[in-house]
Amino acid sequence: LPDVLAVVQIAYEGKISRKSVEAQLARGHRSAGDMIPWTVSQQFGDSKFAQLSGARIVRIATHPSLQGMGYGSRAVELLYRFFNGEMVNLVNANDDDDDDDDAEENET
């Protein structure tokens, strides 16, 4: 296996139902997790915001002997490009190919 240069841990957040947000905020309480949606909803009184979804960077780790060389920044840049649809998800790309094969088999 190759050496790990950098790792980015993310948390998927959001997609919280409007009813859940309104009920939690009415009690002055918020559930654990989904830090950004709950904070914005609470601070601005916007229950619609929590219905959105996104990813939050939790931490970035770079191999100690490679720190300060830009590997962490590059990992974040690649993550940004991935979430903006500029990079192909190879796992999903393979699934799409399988669907195409199934369609061709059904035609014959």
Coordinates of C-alpha atoms in Angstrom, one line a residue:
L1 CA 0.0 0.0 0.0
P2 CA 1.2 3.5 -0.7
D3 CA 2.0 5.9 2.2
V4 CA -0.9 8.1 3.3
L5 CA 0.0 11.8 2.5
A6 CA -3.0 13.5 3.9
V7 CA -6.5 12.7 5.2
V8 CA -9.6 14.8 5.3
Q9 CA -12.5 13.8 7.6
I10 CA -15.8 15.2 6.7
A11 CA -19.3 15.1 8.2
Y12 CA -22.4 15.1 6.0
E13 CA -25.0 17.4 7.6
G14 CA -28.5 18.6 7.0
K15 CA -31.6 17.2 5.4
I16 CA -33.4 17.8 8.7
S17 CA -37.2 18.0 8.5
R18 CA -38.7 21.4 9.0
K19 CA -41.1 19.9 11.7
S20 CA -38.1 18.6 13.6
V21 CA -36.3 21.9 13.5
E22 CA -39.3 23.9 14.6
A23 CA -40.1 21.5 17.5
Q24 CA -36.5 21.5 18.7
L25 CA -36.1 25.3 18.5
A26 CA -39.4 25.8 20.3
R27 CA -38.0 23.9 23.2
G28 CA -34.7 25.7 23.0
H29 CA -33.0 22.5 22.3
R30 CA -31.1 21.0 19.4
S31 CA -30.1 17.5 18.6
A32 CA -26.5 16.3 18.6
G33 CA -24.7 16.4 15.3
D34 CA -25.5 18.5 12.2
M35 CA -23.7 21.4 13.8
I36 CA -23.9 24.0 11.0
P37 CA -27.6 23.5 10.1
W38 CA -28.7 23.6 13.8
T39 CA -26.5 26.7 14.6
V40 CA -27.7 28.7 11.6
S41 CA -31.3 27.7 12.2
Q42 CA -31.1 28.7 15.8
Q43 CA -29.2 31.9 15.3
F44 CA -31.3 33.2 12.4
G45 CA -34.6 31.5 13.2
D46 CA -34.6 29.9 9.7
S47 CA -36.0 26.4 9.9
K48 CA -35.7 26.0 6.1
F49 CA -31.9 26.2 6.3
A50 CA -31.6 22.8 8.0
Q51 CA -33.4 21.1 5.1
L52 CA -30.3 21.8 2.9
S53 CA -27.4 19.3 3.0
G54 CA -23.7 19.7 2.8
A55 CA -20.4 18.5 4.1
R56 CA -18.3 20.0 6.9
I57 CA -14.6 19.4 7.2
V58 CA -14.0 18.0 10.7
R59 CA -10.2 17.6 10.6
I60 CA -7.3 17.5 8.2
A61 CA -4.2 15.4 9.0
T62 CA -1.0 15.4 7.0
H63 CA 1.9 13.0 7.4
P64 CA 4.4 14.6 9.8
S65 CA 7.3 14.5 7.5
L66 CA 5.3 16.2 4.7
Q67 CA 3.6 19.0 6.7
G68 CA 4.0 22.5 5.2
M69 CA 4.4 21.1 1.7
G70 CA 0.8 21.8 0.6
Y71 CA -0.6 18.3 0.7
G72 CA -3.4 19.2 3.1
S73 CA -4.4 22.2 1.0
R74 CA -4.4 20.1 -2.1
A75 CA -6.6 17.5 -0.4
V76 CA -9.1 20.2 0.5
E77 CA -9.0 21.6 -3.1
L78 CA -9.7 18.1 -4.5
L79 CA -12.6 17.6 -2.0
Y80 CA -14.0 21.0 -3.1
R81 CA -13.8 20.0 -6.8
F82 CA -15.4 16.6 -6.0
F83 CA -18.4 18.2 -4.3
N84 CA -18.8 20.7 -7.1
G85 CA -19.1 17.8 -9.7
E86 CA -15.7 18.5 -11.3
M87 CA -14.4 15.0 -10.5
V88 CA -15.9 11.6 -11.2
N89 CA -16.9 9.3 -8.4
L90 CA -15.5 6.0 -9.6
V91 CA -17.8 4.0 -7.4
N92 CA -20.9 5.6 -8.8
A93 CA -19.5 5.6 -12.3
N94 CA -19.1 1.8 -12.2
D95 CA -22.8 1.5 -11.0
D96 CA -23.9 3.6 -14.0
D97 CA -21.9 1.3 -16.4
D98 CA -23.7 -1.7 -14.9
D99 CA -27.1 -0.1 -15.6
D100 CA -26.1 0.5 -19.2
D101 CA -25.1 -3.2 -19.6
D102 CA -28.5 -4.3 -18.1
A103 CA -30.3 -2.1 -20.6
E104 CA -28.4 -3.6 -23.5
E105 CA -29.1 -7.1 -22.3
N106 CA -32.8 -6.4 -22.1
E107 CA -32.9 -5.1 -25.7
T108 CA -31.5 -8.4 -27.2

